[in-house]
């Protein structure tokens, strides 16, 4: 009888382990704080796609499409990006996409100019509709489940707000003697920490309030060039968490160009994340990356 119990327990363990493995996707956190995932397209082509929390469509870059031959485009459409409008993109409808043990038939794919360095394109949460999605930066895994995990009480719960179908969270910034609230787009495709919108930057006179460290240029997915200033924010308050002396960016004087503030990968990687199935809440738990130096990118 004891042997039978041991066999039954071993069987349950192996079954539970197999189930746990099937709902996990491995990724690599790149030097630019992007979540890079190996994928297979149309059972023929391999592509490294960036898991992009501010994206909805599956996209491939022009460069990647020089080596990916199984995607057939049907039309060219006008599209907008966070850096500007007046862009065009080719569209393909009937593709099979495989990521880990997950697969999707008839997946639409769009063409982009850019993605994260060393990635061939991107995909977003839309692939996991009505599922709980977790990102564990310590284990380098994305998990997809039906329900929230049992240890969810260990996480900080933040409400998600929406604008143009994109997810935002509220946070506070210490500027001089004031604490100012703002909404930030959850943007795992942005390598830096915080990028402020033009209205916030000019209203709060960030050029005067913060110590400027450098000026750089960014390019969005369609090649629009955006000039940014880098500065140090003394304290960024996200839920109950305080992040000190963060390297942040903004566009001084560029009223109307950068319309939204961004919470990027250099912040997100410091927390293990869970997004509920209805996309109403994001849950944060600090991980071992929390006290790493902020990248100068």
Coordinates of C-alpha atoms in Angstrom, one line a residue, residues 6-270:
X6 CA 4.5 6.7 -3.3
X7 CA 3.8 5.9 -7.0
X8 CA 0.6 8.0 -6.9
X9 CA 2.4 11.0 -5.3
X10 CA 5.2 10.7 -7.9
X11 CA 2.6 10.6 -10.7
X12 CA 0.9 13.7 -9.4
X13 CA 4.2 15.5 -9.1
X14 CA 5.2 14.7 -12.7
X15 CA 1.8 15.7 -14.0
X16 CA 1.8 19.0 -12.1
X17 CA 5.4 19.7 -13.3
X18 CA 4.4 19.0 -16.9
X19 CA 1.4 21.3 -16.6
X20 CA 3.6 24.0 -15.1
X21 CA 6.1 23.7 -18.0
X22 CA 3.4 23.9 -20.7
X23 CA 2.1 27.3 -19.5
X24 CA 5.6 28.8 -19.4
X25 CA 7.6 30.7 -22.1
X26 CA 11.3 31.3 -21.7
X27 CA 12.8 34.6 -22.6
X28 CA 16.1 36.5 -22.5
X29 CA 16.3 39.9 -20.9
X30 CA 18.5 41.8 -23.4
X31 CA 21.2 44.4 -22.6
X32 CA 18.5 47.0 -23.7
X33 CA 15.9 45.7 -21.1
X34 CA 13.8 44.0 -23.8
X35 CA 12.0 40.7 -23.3
X36 CA 13.3 38.6 -26.2
X37 CA 11.4 35.4 -27.1
X38 CA 12.2 32.7 -29.7
X39 CA 9.3 32.0 -32.0
X40 CA 8.5 29.9 -35.1
X41 CA 6.5 31.3 -38.0
X42 CA 4.6 29.1 -40.4
X43 CA 6.6 26.1 -39.2
X44 CA 9.5 27.3 -41.3
X45 CA 11.1 30.5 -40.0
X46 CA 12.6 31.3 -36.6
X47 CA 12.3 34.8 -35.3
X48 CA 13.3 36.5 -32.0
X49 CA 10.3 38.7 -31.0
X50 CA 10.1 41.2 -28.3
X51 CA 7.2 40.9 -25.8
X52 CA 5.9 44.4 -25.9
X53 CA 3.2 45.4 -23.3
X54 CA 2.4 48.5 -25.3
X55 CA 1.8 46.7 -28.5
X56 CA -1.2 44.7 -29.8
X57 CA -0.2 43.3 -33.2
X58 CA 2.5 40.9 -34.1
X59 CA 5.1 42.7 -36.2
X60 CA 8.3 41.9 -38.1
X61 CA 11.0 44.4 -39.1
X62 CA 12.0 45.1 -42.7
X63 CA 15.5 43.6 -42.0
X64 CA 14.0 40.4 -40.5
X65 CA 11.8 40.0 -43.5
X66 CA 14.8 39.7 -45.8
X67 CA 15.5 36.3 -44.3
X68 CA 11.9 35.3 -43.4
X69 CA 10.4 34.0 -46.6
X70 CA 7.2 32.3 -45.4
X71 CA 5.2 35.5 -44.8
X72 CA 3.2 36.8 -47.8
X73 CA 1.9 40.4 -47.7
X74 CA -1.5 41.3 -49.1
X75 CA -1.7 45.1 -48.8
X76 CA 0.0 48.3 -47.5
X77 CA -1.8 50.4 -44.9
X78 CA -1.3 53.8 -43.2
X79 CA -0.5 53.5 -39.5
X80 CA 0.5 55.7 -36.5
X81 CA 3.1 55.1 -33.9
X82 CA 4.0 56.8 -30.6
X83 CA 6.6 58.9 -32.4
X84 CA 4.4 60.2 -35.2
X85 CA 1.9 59.5 -37.9
X86 CA 2.1 59.3 -41.7
X87 CA 3.7 55.8 -41.6
X88 CA 3.0 52.8 -43.9
X89 CA 3.1 49.1 -43.1
X90 CA 2.6 46.0 -45.1
X91 CA 0.0 43.5 -43.8
X92 CA -0.2 39.7 -43.9
X93 CA -3.2 37.8 -42.5
X94 CA -2.9 34.0 -42.5
X95 CA 0.2 33.0 -40.6
X96 CA 0.9 30.4 -37.9
X97 CA 2.8 31.6 -34.9
X98 CA 4.4 29.2 -32.3
X99 CA 5.8 30.4 -29.0
X100 CA 6.9 27.7 -26.6
X101 CA 4.0 25.2 -26.4
X102 CA 1.5 27.8 -27.6
X103 CA 0.4 28.2 -31.2
X104 CA -2.0 30.5 -33.1
X105 CA -3.3 29.9 -36.6
X106 CA -4.2 32.7 -39.0
X107 CA -2.1 35.3 -37.1
X108 CA -2.0 38.8 -38.7
X109 CA 1.5 40.2 -39.1
X110 CA 2.5 43.8 -39.8
X111 CA 5.8 45.1 -41.1
X112 CA 7.8 47.6 -39.0
X113 CA 11.1 49.4 -39.6
X114 CA 12.5 48.9 -36.0
X115 CA 12.3 46.7 -33.0
X116 CA 14.5 46.3 -29.9
X117 CA 18.2 45.7 -30.7
X118 CA 18.8 42.0 -31.8
X119 CA 15.1 41.3 -32.1
X120 CA 13.1 40.7 -35.3
X121 CA 9.8 42.2 -34.3
X122 CA 7.3 42.2 -31.4
X123 CA 4.1 40.7 -30.0
X124 CA 1.8 41.9 -27.2
X125 CA -0.8 40.7 -24.7
X126 CA -3.4 40.2 -27.3
X127 CA -2.1 36.7 -27.9
X128 CA -3.1 35.8 -24.4
X129 CA -6.7 37.2 -24.3
X130 CA -8.6 36.4 -21.1
X131 CA -5.6 34.8 -19.5
X132 CA -3.5 35.9 -16.5
X133 CA 0.0 36.8 -17.7
X134 CA 3.0 36.8 -15.4
X135 CA 6.6 38.0 -16.1
X136 CA 9.2 36.7 -13.8
X137 CA 12.5 38.5 -14.4
X138 CA 14.4 36.3 -11.9
X139 CA 13.5 33.0 -13.7
X140 CA 13.2 34.6 -17.2
X141 CA 9.8 33.1 -17.8
X142 CA 6.4 34.3 -19.0
X143 CA 3.5 32.3 -17.5
X144 CA 0.0 32.1 -18.8
X145 CA -2.7 30.9 -16.5
X146 CA -6.5 30.9 -16.0
X147 CA -6.4 32.4 -12.5
X148 CA -4.2 34.6 -10.3
X149 CA -1.6 32.7 -8.3
X150 CA -2.1 31.7 -4.7
X151 CA 0.7 34.1 -3.5
X152 CA -0.9 37.2 -5.1
X153 CA -1.2 38.8 -1.7
X154 CA 2.6 39.3 -1.7
X155 CA 2.2 41.7 -4.6
X156 CA 1.3 45.3 -4.8
X157 CA -1.9 45.8 -6.7
X158 CA -2.2 48.8 -9.0
X159 CA -5.2 49.8 -11.2
X160 CA -4.7 50.0 -15.0
X161 CA -6.1 52.9 -16.9
X162 CA -6.6 52.9 -20.6
X163 CA -6.1 55.4 -23.4
X164 CA -6.3 54.3 -27.1
X165 CA -6.3 50.6 -25.9
X166 CA -2.9 51.1 -24.1
X167 CA -2.3 50.4 -20.4
X168 CA -1.3 53.2 -18.0
X169 CA -0.5 53.2 -14.3
X170 CA -0.4 56.3 -12.0
X171 CA 2.8 57.2 -10.1
X172 CA 4.2 60.1 -8.2
X173 CA 7.4 62.1 -8.9
X174 CA 9.3 64.2 -6.4
X175 CA 10.2 67.6 -8.0
X176 CA 11.9 70.0 -5.6
X177 CA 9.6 70.4 -2.7
X178 CA 6.5 69.0 -4.5
X179 CA 5.2 65.6 -5.3
X180 CA 3.4 65.5 -8.7
X181 CA 1.2 62.7 -10.0
X182 CA 1.2 61.5 -13.6
X183 CA 0.0 58.5 -15.7
X184 CA 2.6 56.3 -17.4
X185 CA 2.3 54.0 -20.3
X186 CA 3.5 50.4 -19.4
X187 CA 6.1 50.1 -22.2
X188 CA 8.4 47.1 -22.1
X189 CA 9.7 48.0 -25.5
X190 CA 11.3 51.2 -24.2
X191 CA 14.8 50.4 -22.8
X192 CA 15.1 53.3 -20.4
X193 CA 13.3 53.9 -17.1
X194 CA 11.0 57.0 -17.4
X195 CA 10.2 59.2 -20.4
X196 CA 8.0 62.2 -19.6
X197 CA 5.3 63.6 -21.9
X198 CA 5.8 67.2 -23.2
X199 CA 3.0 68.7 -21.2
X200 CA 4.3 67.3 -17.9
X201 CA 7.8 68.3 -18.8
X202 CA 6.9 71.9 -19.7
X203 CA 4.3 72.4 -17.0
X204 CA 6.7 71.3 -14.3
X205 CA 9.8 72.9 -15.8
X206 CA 11.9 69.8 -15.7
X207 CA 14.9 71.5 -17.3
X208 CA 15.0 73.7 -14.2
X209 CA 13.9 71.2 -11.6
X210 CA 16.2 68.3 -12.6
X211 CA 19.9 67.9 -13.1
X212 CA 20.5 67.4 -16.8
X213 CA 23.1 64.7 -17.6
X214 CA 23.0 64.3 -21.4
X215 CA 21.1 64.7 -24.7
X216 CA 20.3 61.7 -27.0
X217 CA 18.1 60.6 -29.9
X218 CA 15.5 57.9 -30.1
X219 CA 13.8 56.2 -33.1
X220 CA 10.4 54.7 -33.0
X221 CA 9.2 51.6 -35.0
X222 CA 8.9 53.6 -38.2
X223 CA 12.1 55.6 -38.0
X224 CA 10.8 58.9 -36.6
X225 CA 13.7 60.7 -34.8
X226 CA 13.0 62.1 -31.4
X227 CA 15.5 64.1 -29.4
X228 CA 15.5 63.6 -25.7
X229 CA 17.3 65.1 -22.6
X230 CA 18.4 62.8 -19.8
X231 CA 18.2 63.9 -16.2
X232 CA 18.1 62.5 -12.6
X233 CA 14.7 62.2 -10.8
X234 CA 15.3 62.1 -7.0
X235 CA 12.4 59.8 -6.2
X236 CA 9.8 57.9 -8.3
X237 CA 6.9 56.5 -6.2
X238 CA 5.1 53.5 -7.8
X239 CA 2.5 52.2 -5.4
X240 CA 4.3 51.7 -2.1
X241 CA 7.7 51.5 -3.7
X242 CA 10.2 54.3 -3.8
X243 CA 12.9 54.3 -6.6
X244 CA 15.7 56.7 -5.9
X245 CA 17.8 58.8 -8.3
X246 CA 16.4 57.4 -11.6
X247 CA 17.8 58.4 -15.0
X248 CA 14.8 59.9 -16.8
X249 CA 14.2 61.4 -20.2
X250 CA 12.0 64.2 -21.6
X251 CA 11.7 66.5 -24.7
X252 CA 12.3 70.0 -23.6
X253 CA 10.2 72.5 -25.5
X254 CA 8.6 69.9 -27.8
X255 CA 5.0 70.6 -27.0
X256 CA 2.6 68.1 -28.5
X257 CA 5.2 65.7 -29.9
X258 CA 5.5 63.3 -27.0
X259 CA 1.9 63.0 -25.8
X260 CA 2.3 60.3 -23.1
X261 CA 4.7 59.5 -20.3
X262 CA 6.4 56.1 -20.5
X263 CA 7.3 53.5 -17.8
X264 CA 10.1 51.5 -19.5
X265 CA 12.0 48.3 -19.2
X266 CA 14.6 49.7 -16.8
X267 CA 11.9 50.1 -14.2
X268 CA 9.7 47.0 -15.1
X269 CA 12.6 44.5 -14.8
X270 CA 13.0 45.4 -11.1

